[in-house]
Tab-separated table of C-alpha atoms in Angstrom:
chain	number	residue	atom	x	y	z
A	72	MET	CA	45.734	-17.962	-25.386
A	73	ARG	CA	44.067	-14.751	-24.121
A	74	LYS	CA	42.015	-15.205	-20.986
A	75	VAL	CA	38.880	-13.259	-19.998
A	76	LEU	CA	38.533	-12.620	-16.273
A	77	VAL	CA	35.688	-10.983	-14.321
A	78	SER	CA	36.708	-9.038	-11.264
A	79	GLY	CA	34.824	-10.922	-8.503
A	80	ALA	CA	35.513	-8.304	-5.862
A	81	ALA	CA	34.165	-5.523	-8.036
A	82	PHE	CA	31.040	-7.524	-8.849
A	83	ALA	CA	30.413	-8.329	-5.177
A	84	ALA	CA	30.903	-4.717	-4.168
A	85	THR	CA	28.446	-3.423	-6.717
A	86	CYS	CA	25.849	-6.077	-5.810
A	87	VAL	CA	26.033	-5.006	-2.131
A	88	SER	CA	25.553	-1.419	-3.300
A	89	ALA	CA	22.490	-2.371	-5.303
A	90	VAL	CA	20.604	-4.093	-2.480
A	91	ALA	CA	21.356	-1.592	0.268
A	92	VAL	CA	18.081	0.293	0.720
A	93	PRO	CA	17.501	2.845	3.493
A	94	MET	CA	14.570	2.217	5.801
A	95	ALA	CA	11.628	4.480	6.674
A	96	ALA	CA	12.030	7.083	9.369
A	97	GLN	CA	10.017	7.776	12.480
A	98	ALA	CA	7.042	10.099	12.362
A	99	THR	CA	6.893	13.598	13.766
A	100	PRO	CA	4.334	14.779	16.302
A	101	PRO	CA	1.012	15.628	14.653
A	102	GLY	CA	0.633	19.007	13.040
A	103	PRO	CA	-1.877	20.880	10.953
A	104	SER	CA	0.211	20.850	7.784
A	105	PRO	CA	1.961	18.058	5.859
A	106	THR	CA	5.336	18.212	7.581
A	107	PRO	CA	7.628	15.344	6.597
A	108	SER	CA	9.552	13.511	9.285
A	109	VAL	CA	12.798	13.160	7.364
A	110	SER	CA	14.579	14.813	4.497
A	111	ALA	CA	17.237	12.267	3.505
A	112	PRO	CA	18.335	8.858	4.847
A	113	THR	CA	21.984	8.109	5.462
A	114	GLY	CA	22.229	5.476	2.747
A	115	VAL	CA	23.972	3.074	5.162
A	116	PRO	CA	22.681	-0.447	4.680
A	117	GLY	CA	20.837	-2.108	7.527
A	118	THR	CA	20.160	1.037	9.545
A	119	ASP	CA	16.928	2.783	10.486
A	120	GLY	CA	15.968	6.146	11.846
A	121	PRO	CA	15.577	9.794	10.975
A	122	THR	CA	18.540	11.524	9.421
A	123	GLY	CA	17.159	14.835	8.223
A	124	THR	CA	15.808	17.903	9.930
A	125	PRO	CA	12.263	17.260	11.202
A	126	GLY	CA	9.690	19.908	10.536
A	127	SER	CA	11.528	21.463	7.631
A	128	GLY	CA	8.372	21.519	5.515
A	129	THR	CA	10.318	20.292	2.493
A	130	PRO	CA	9.399	16.854	1.140
A	131	GLY	CA	12.298	14.460	1.648
A	132	SER	CA	14.114	12.161	-0.710
A	133	GLU	CA	15.909	8.880	-0.384
A	134	THR	CA	19.430	8.296	-1.677
A	135	PRO	CA	20.075	4.795	-3.001
A	136	GLY	CA	22.544	2.519	-1.335
A	137	THR	CA	26.191	2.962	-0.559
A	138	GLY	CA	28.963	3.939	-2.924
A	139	SER	CA	26.671	6.016	-5.147
A	140	PRO	CA	24.800	8.682	-3.193
A	141	SER	CA	23.977	10.710	-6.289
A	142	GLY	CA	22.300	7.800	-8.082
A	143	THR	CA	25.146	7.362	-10.602
A	144	PRO	CA	26.420	3.794	-10.944
A	145	SER	CA	29.517	2.798	-9.038
A	146	THR	CA	32.044	0.715	-10.926
A	147	GLY	CA	33.732	-0.735	-7.872
A	148	THR	CA	37.008	-0.765	-9.818
A	149	PRO	CA	40.116	-1.476	-7.683
A	150	ASP	CA	43.026	0.914	-8.098
A	151	GLY	CA	45.250	0.097	-11.054
A	152	GLU	CA	42.685	-1.848	-13.116
A	153	PRO	CA	42.209	-0.840	-16.763
A	154	PRO	CA	38.886	0.482	-18.090
A	155	ALA	CA	36.092	-2.026	-18.745
A	156	GLY	CA	37.033	-4.362	-21.596
A	157	GLY	CA	40.595	-3.025	-21.692
A	158	THR	CA	43.815	-5.011	-21.966
A	159	ASP	CA	46.504	-4.916	-19.281
A	160	THR	CA	50.233	-5.102	-19.968
A	161	ASP	CA	50.214	-8.880	-19.421
A	162	GLY	CA	47.892	-9.365	-22.413
A	163	VAL	CA	44.924	-10.428	-20.258
A	164	VAL	CA	41.522	-8.929	-21.066
A	165	ARG	CA	39.713	-7.928	-17.907
A	166	ALA	CA	35.991	-7.113	-17.796
A	167	LYS	CA	34.146	-5.553	-14.858
A	168	ALA	CA	30.557	-6.374	-13.951
A	169	VAL	CA	28.630	-3.189	-13.123
A	170	MET	CA	25.220	-3.171	-11.425
A	171	VAL	CA	23.403	0.159	-11.514
A	172	THR	CA	21.749	1.193	-8.242
A	173	PRO	CA	18.231	2.391	-9.110
A	174	LYS	CA	17.272	5.826	-7.896
A	175	LEU	CA	14.619	5.540	-5.205
A	176	PRO	CA	11.512	7.728	-5.103
A	177	ARG	CA	11.236	10.590	-2.684
A	178	PHE	CA	9.884	9.544	0.696
A	179	ALA	CA	8.404	11.239	3.748
A	180	THR	CA	6.168	10.376	6.693
A	181	TYR	CA	3.279	12.648	7.650
A	182	SER	CA	0.672	12.927	10.400
A	183	TYR	CA	-2.952	13.108	9.303
A	184	GLY	CA	-4.382	13.113	12.847
A	185	LYS	CA	-3.512	13.453	16.526
A	186	SER	CA	-3.069	9.745	17.260
A	187	ALA	CA	0.377	8.195	16.881
A	188	SER	CA	-1.302	5.612	14.634
A	189	GLN	CA	-2.556	8.224	12.184
A	190	ARG	CA	0.473	8.347	9.918
A	191	VAL	CA	1.072	7.989	6.191
A	192	ASP	CA	4.235	7.283	4.202
A	193	ALA	CA	4.428	9.105	0.869
A	194	TYR	CA	6.427	7.892	-2.143
A	195	TRP	CA	6.677	10.044	-5.247
A	196	ARG	CA	8.902	11.069	-8.118
A	197	PRO	CA	9.819	14.760	-8.302
A	198	SER	CA	8.635	16.943	-11.139
A	199	ALA	CA	11.023	17.754	-13.964
A	200	ALA	CA	12.208	20.929	-12.251
A	201	GLY	CA	12.486	19.114	-8.930
A	202	SER	CA	10.623	21.667	-6.835
A	203	ALA	CA	7.228	21.982	-5.188
A	204	GLY	CA	6.543	25.113	-7.240
A	205	ALA	CA	7.303	23.305	-10.466
A	206	GLY	CA	4.986	20.499	-9.315
A	207	ARG	CA	2.108	22.956	-8.947
A	208	GLN	CA	2.814	24.383	-12.374
A	209	ALA	CA	2.886	20.908	-13.875
A	210	ARG	CA	-0.425	20.129	-12.219
A	211	ALA	CA	-1.949	23.319	-13.625
A	212	ALA	CA	-0.805	22.195	-17.057
A	213	GLY	CA	-2.585	18.839	-16.617
A	214	ALA	CA	0.596	16.852	-15.948
A	215	ALA	CA	-0.165	15.894	-12.341
A	216	ARG	CA	0.214	12.194	-11.589
A	217	PRO	CA	-2.446	9.686	-10.517
A	218	GLY	CA	-2.257	8.258	-7.018
A	219	VAL	CA	-2.712	5.069	-5.012
A	220	LEU	CA	-3.661	4.931	-1.331
A	221	ILE	CA	-2.530	1.655	0.283
A	222	VAL	CA	-4.238	0.309	3.416
A	223	HIS	CA	-2.438	-2.544	5.201
A	224	GLY	CA	-3.952	-5.688	6.684
A	225	GLY	CA	-3.524	-7.560	9.960
A	226	TYR	CA	-6.965	-8.622	11.294
A	227	TRP	CA	-7.656	-4.953	12.202
A	228	LEU	CA	-5.433	-5.781	15.217
A	229	SER	CA	-1.919	-5.328	13.878
A	230	GLY	CA	0.097	-4.637	10.740
A	231	ASN	CA	1.964	-1.606	9.516
A	232	LYS	CA	2.309	0.591	6.437
A	233	ASP	CA	6.042	-0.257	6.305
A	234	SER	CA	5.232	-3.705	4.923
A	235	TRP	CA	4.149	-2.069	1.647
A	236	LYS	CA	7.219	0.035	0.954
A	237	TYR	CA	8.625	-2.168	-1.820
A	238	PHE	CA	5.327	-2.382	-3.682
A	239	ALA	CA	4.869	1.358	-3.153
A	240	ARG	CA	8.213	1.924	-4.889
A	241	LYS	CA	7.073	-0.291	-7.762
A	242	LEU	CA	3.944	1.827	-8.135
A	243	SER	CA	6.043	4.982	-7.944
A	244	ASP	CA	8.245	3.639	-10.739
A	245	ALA	CA	5.066	3.154	-12.770
A	246	GLY	CA	4.243	6.853	-12.418
A	247	TYR	CA	1.985	6.976	-9.352
A	248	VAL	CA	2.088	9.041	-6.193
A	249	VAL	CA	1.652	6.515	-3.380
A	250	LEU	CA	0.554	7.001	0.217
A	251	ALA	CA	0.582	4.005	2.589
A	252	ALA	CA	-1.494	4.558	5.709
A	253	ASN	CA	-1.550	3.323	9.273
A	254	TYR	CA	-4.787	3.499	11.262
A	255	ARG	CA	-5.974	2.991	14.823
A	256	LEU	CA	-6.115	-0.702	15.673
A	257	ALA	CA	-8.619	-2.874	17.514
A	258	PRO	CA	-9.372	-3.739	20.233
A	259	LYS	CA	-8.222	-0.387	21.610
A	260	ALA	CA	-10.118	1.427	18.862
A	261	GLN	CA	-13.684	0.280	18.185
A	262	TRP	CA	-15.291	0.195	14.766
A	263	PRO	CA	-15.759	2.500	12.836
A	264	ALA	CA	-12.498	4.189	13.928
A	265	GLN	CA	-10.573	2.187	11.319
A	266	ARG	CA	-12.817	3.340	8.473
A	267	ASP	CA	-12.716	6.907	9.794
A	268	ASP	CA	-8.918	6.793	9.649
A	269	ALA	CA	-8.824	5.348	6.124
A	270	LEU	CA	-11.122	8.163	4.993
A	271	GLY	CA	-8.976	10.646	6.917
A	272	ALA	CA	-5.825	9.473	5.185
A	273	LEU	CA	-7.557	9.839	1.817
A	274	ALA	CA	-8.752	13.351	2.691
A	275	PHE	CA	-5.198	14.296	3.700
A	276	MET	CA	-3.886	12.910	0.407
A	277	LYS	CA	-6.326	15.037	-1.566
A	278	LYS	CA	-5.855	18.195	0.510
A	279	HIS	CA	-2.088	18.229	0.062
A	280	ALA	CA	-1.995	16.808	-3.471
A	281	ALA	CA	0.157	19.667	-4.793
A	282	THR	CA	2.949	18.642	-2.402
A	283	TRP	CA	3.555	15.533	-4.498
A	284	ASN	CA	2.282	16.761	-7.884
A	285	LEU	CA	-0.762	14.511	-7.431
A	286	ASP	CA	-4.064	14.757	-9.253
A	287	PRO	CA	-6.585	14.418	-6.380
A	288	ASP	CA	-9.298	13.314	-8.795
A	289	ARG	CA	-7.337	10.264	-10.036
A	290	ILE	CA	-6.811	8.092	-6.968
A	291	VAL	CA	-7.330	4.353	-6.516
A	292	VAL	CA	-7.307	2.698	-3.091
A	293	LEU	CA	-5.604	-0.683	-2.669
A	294	GLY	CA	-6.160	-2.736	0.476
A	295	SER	CA	-4.948	-6.069	1.773
A	296	SER	CA	-6.975	-8.427	4.011
A	297	SER	CA	-8.610	-6.242	6.704
A	298	GLY	CA	-7.200	-3.282	4.794
A	299	GLY	CA	-9.098	-4.628	1.793
A	300	GLN	CA	-12.339	-4.405	3.767
A	301	LEU	CA	-11.466	-0.791	4.607
A	302	ALA	CA	-10.781	-0.162	0.917
A	303	THR	CA	-14.223	-1.475	-0.088
A	304	GLN	CA	-15.733	0.658	2.655
A	305	ILE	CA	-14.160	3.719	1.022
A	306	GLY	CA	-15.434	2.646	-2.380
A	307	THR	CA	-19.015	2.323	-1.064
A	308	HIS	CA	-18.954	5.386	1.200
A	309	GLY	CA	-21.605	7.810	-0.001
A	310	THR	CA	-21.074	8.072	-3.731
A	311	GLY	CA	-17.792	6.193	-3.879
A	312	THR	CA	-16.669	7.628	-7.191
A	313	ASP	CA	-16.657	11.069	-5.576
A	314	LEU	CA	-13.781	9.770	-3.442
A	315	VAL	CA	-11.783	7.346	-5.593
A	316	ARG	CA	-11.656	6.068	-9.158
A	317	GLY	CA	-11.519	2.439	-8.088
A	318	VAL	CA	-10.776	-0.163	-5.409
A	319	VAL	CA	-8.389	-3.109	-5.502
A	320	ALA	CA	-8.882	-5.457	-2.539
A	321	LEU	CA	-6.807	-8.561	-1.822
A	322	SER	CA	-8.589	-11.170	0.352
A	323	PRO	CA	-10.990	-8.637	1.898
A	324	PRO	CA	-13.279	-9.877	4.725
A	325	ASN	CA	-16.064	-7.635	3.437
A	326	ASN	CA	-18.668	-9.242	5.692
A	327	PRO	CA	-17.199	-9.460	9.221
A	328	PHE	CA	-20.282	-11.249	10.556
A	329	LEU	CA	-19.795	-14.025	8.000
A	330	ALA	CA	-16.168	-14.325	9.123
A	331	TYR	CA	-17.350	-14.473	12.740
A	332	LYS	CA	-19.734	-17.352	11.953
A	333	VAL	CA	-17.187	-19.288	9.886
A	334	GLY	CA	-14.692	-19.065	12.755
A	335	ALA	CA	-17.114	-20.901	15.045
A	336	ASP	CA	-17.361	-23.948	12.767
A	337	PRO	CA	-15.648	-27.082	14.167
A	338	THR	CA	-13.704	-27.399	10.904
A	339	ALA	CA	-12.459	-23.790	11.015
A	340	SER	CA	-8.723	-23.289	10.634
A	341	ALA	CA	-6.613	-21.532	13.243
A	342	ARG	CA	-6.561	-18.378	11.111
A	343	GLN	CA	-10.330	-18.427	10.718
A	344	ARG	CA	-10.714	-18.759	14.488
A	345	LYS	CA	-8.327	-15.845	14.923
A	346	LEU	CA	-10.387	-13.796	12.486
A	347	ARG	CA	-13.514	-14.573	14.527
A	348	ARG	CA	-11.812	-13.263	17.670
A	349	ALA	CA	-10.613	-10.228	15.720
A	350	VAL	CA	-14.184	-9.384	14.685
A	351	ALA	CA	-15.292	-9.537	18.323
A	352	GLY	CA	-12.382	-7.278	19.273
A	353	LEU	CA	-13.205	-4.883	16.461
A	354	MET	CA	-16.868	-4.624	17.454
A	355	HIS	CA	-16.275	-4.806	21.222
A	356	CYS	CA	-19.023	-7.399	21.417
A	357	ALA	CA	-20.095	-10.905	20.421
A	358	PRO	CA	-22.094	-10.450	17.188
A	359	GLY	CA	-25.387	-12.303	16.841
A	360	SER	CA	-26.361	-12.307	20.500
A	361	ALA	CA	-29.973	-13.420	20.957
A	362	GLN	CA	-30.462	-11.066	23.900
A	363	ALA	CA	-32.749	-8.121	23.112
A	364	THR	CA	-30.707	-5.509	24.934
A	365	PRO	CA	-29.465	-2.058	23.932
A	366	ALA	CA	-25.912	-3.436	23.966
A	367	ALA	CA	-26.882	-6.258	21.597
A	368	ALA	CA	-28.665	-3.819	19.303
A	369	GLY	CA	-25.638	-1.532	19.240
A	370	CYS	CA	-23.396	-4.502	18.465
A	371	TRP	CA	-25.526	-5.564	15.530
A	372	LYS	CA	-25.629	-1.998	14.209
A	373	ARG	CA	-21.826	-1.900	14.121
A	374	VAL	CA	-21.596	-5.345	12.534
A	375	GLU	CA	-24.066	-4.374	9.817
A	376	ASP	CA	-22.218	-1.105	9.215
A	377	ALA	CA	-18.940	-3.011	8.716
A	378	ASP	CA	-20.499	-5.126	5.942
A	379	SER	CA	-19.558	-3.241	2.772
A	380	ALA	CA	-22.506	-4.721	0.851
A	381	THR	CA	-24.943	-2.783	3.056
A	382	HIS	CA	-23.513	0.467	1.646
A	383	ALA	CA	-23.589	-0.507	-2.044
A	384	SER	CA	-25.357	2.033	-4.231
A	385	ALA	CA	-25.264	3.597	-7.677
A	386	GLY	CA	-22.148	5.673	-8.205
A	387	ASP	CA	-19.892	3.507	-6.049
A	388	ALA	CA	-16.323	2.953	-7.193
A	389	PRO	CA	-15.581	0.024	-9.543
A	390	MET	CA	-13.751	-2.797	-7.826
A	391	LEU	CA	-11.282	-5.611	-8.454
A	392	LEU	CA	-11.631	-8.205	-5.677
A	393	LEU	CA	-9.132	-11.075	-5.470
A	394	HIS	CA	-9.066	-14.250	-3.371
A	395	ALA	CA	-7.048	-17.454	-3.569
A	396	THR	CA	-8.901	-20.738	-3.948
A	397	GLY	CA	-7.481	-21.964	-0.636
A	398	ASP	CA	-7.684	-18.583	1.106
A	399	PHE	CA	-8.874	-18.622	4.727
A	400	VAL	CA	-10.863	-15.525	3.708
A	401	PRO	CA	-12.879	-17.260	0.975
A	402	VAL	CA	-14.220	-15.730	-2.214
A	403	THR	CA	-17.738	-15.807	-0.720
A	404	GLN	CA	-16.621	-12.740	1.230
A	405	SER	CA	-16.625	-10.785	-2.024
A	406	GLN	CA	-19.463	-12.457	-3.891
A	407	GLY	CA	-22.164	-10.851	-1.770
A	408	LEU	CA	-20.627	-7.407	-2.205
A	409	ALA	CA	-20.226	-7.981	-5.944
A	410	SER	CA	-23.908	-8.904	-6.290
A	411	ALA	CA	-24.986	-5.775	-4.423
A	412	LEU	CA	-22.714	-3.576	-6.539
A	413	ARG	CA	-23.843	-5.093	-9.824
A	414	ALA	CA	-27.473	-4.626	-8.813
A	415	SER	CA	-26.647	-0.930	-8.473
A	416	GLY	CA	-24.962	-0.789	-11.871
A	417	VAL	CA	-21.388	-0.693	-10.525
A	418	GLN	CA	-18.620	-2.540	-12.390
A	419	VAL	CA	-16.909	-5.191	-10.278
A	420	LYS	CA	-14.634	-8.125	-11.042
A	421	VAL	CA	-14.167	-10.987	-8.604
A	422	GLN	CA	-11.142	-13.109	-9.412
A	423	THR	CA	-9.781	-16.245	-7.805
A	424	VAL	CA	-6.138	-17.274	-7.862
A	425	ARG	CA	-5.166	-20.918	-7.566
A	426	GLY	CA	-3.337	-21.724	-4.339
A	427	ASP	CA	-3.443	-21.327	-0.576
A	428	MET	CA	-1.941	-17.850	-0.404
A	429	HIS	CA	-3.579	-14.890	1.303
A	430	ALA	CA	-3.740	-11.174	0.507
A	431	SER	CA	-0.408	-9.694	-0.614
A	432	ASP	CA	1.026	-13.184	-1.179
A	433	MET	CA	-1.018	-13.212	-4.388
A	434	LEU	CA	1.217	-10.467	-5.787
A	435	ASN	CA	3.919	-13.125	-6.188
A	436	VAL	CA	1.737	-15.185	-8.524
A	437	PRO	CA	2.876	-14.671	-12.145
A	438	GLY	CA	0.618	-12.260	-13.965
A	439	ILE	CA	-1.290	-10.913	-10.948
A	440	THR	CA	0.741	-7.770	-10.312
A	441	PRO	CA	0.758	-6.776	-14.023
A	442	GLU	CA	-3.009	-7.310	-14.125
A	443	ILE	CA	-3.516	-5.096	-11.084
A	444	LEU	CA	-1.310	-2.405	-12.603
A	445	ARG	CA	-3.281	-2.545	-15.864
A	446	TRP	CA	-6.548	-2.278	-13.939
A	447	ILE	CA	-5.325	0.737	-11.958
A	448	LYS	CA	-3.980	2.397	-15.098
A	449	ALA	CA	-7.304	1.999	-16.888
A	450	ARG	CA	-9.157	3.631	-13.961
A	451	THR	CA	-6.771	6.541	-13.484
A	452	LYS	CA	-6.538	7.828	-17.040
A	453	ALA	CA	-6.917	11.574	-17.403
A	454	ARG	CA	-10.373	12.514	-18.587
A	455	ALA	CA	-10.836	14.862	-21.520
């Protein structure tokens, strides 16, 4: 009887190769031009840090995993084994399992301001010719790619762009240029510094669009939790469609004052109480003070400014707003904004997802990520 064996060692080796993904590098000091912090990671699994030449001015690229730096699959075949599916001299058919390591998008970190918090990570696929010049030519020919700006969450107090790197790669695989932004955090930075930074990151993305073969007129902003509130602020800033084609917001606390009030309720959850404290830290005051003082008036002005519904007007960007049914940031946070947008003739969809998840956790619900991708695709189509 002829036996069929699978080389376990080869399969294990190739699996390790497939999951080894290099991490993001540290940012460079701020500069006036889009200077990437790193040109190419080492490809050694489990390690971080810059490995290229900072300040080279050439957008960097990542090399997938170990055992296959060029992106070609590694067979992991031990010495002396026959080709896949071949027969050795003992009459035993041996097959080798091969896992192809996917080629990662190019990656670089840039400064868009003087603060150490004003950084963006860029993910993009090179143009066919693989050069910045070819990217500009492709753009001139109408082949530039649409883009997505991602704004992270974390109660306006914490969080980091790094948490979005895997989803950014998914978007890059789908044909988008992706920038994930950090911003100055509360309580050190008072509102509206966070919105200013989100707008600054978007302006940087548009200014240097040719670097990544990006069409600056086909950008959608995607935000999570407090980053979702910043995303809706972009979409309602001035004439929002002058800035972005659309907004996707996951669990956005669009009305910080409402979140502040909910957090004071005796039945409020620990996360709702934390969100209340975060609003006070963001505003540098206790919203709703009955005292008629200049400080109280200034506090209320900031609180009102942070409510995205107060900026709703005709020409704002269409929005997809998602909340889970058991979300500690409830769907009521988006219903008021949706009403204000609809009254101004702006398209908006508010969707609830069954469960207790929050923000980016909803991306794990079957069907949600494909729906978001379809929504973004529909908004970023090239116009005739």
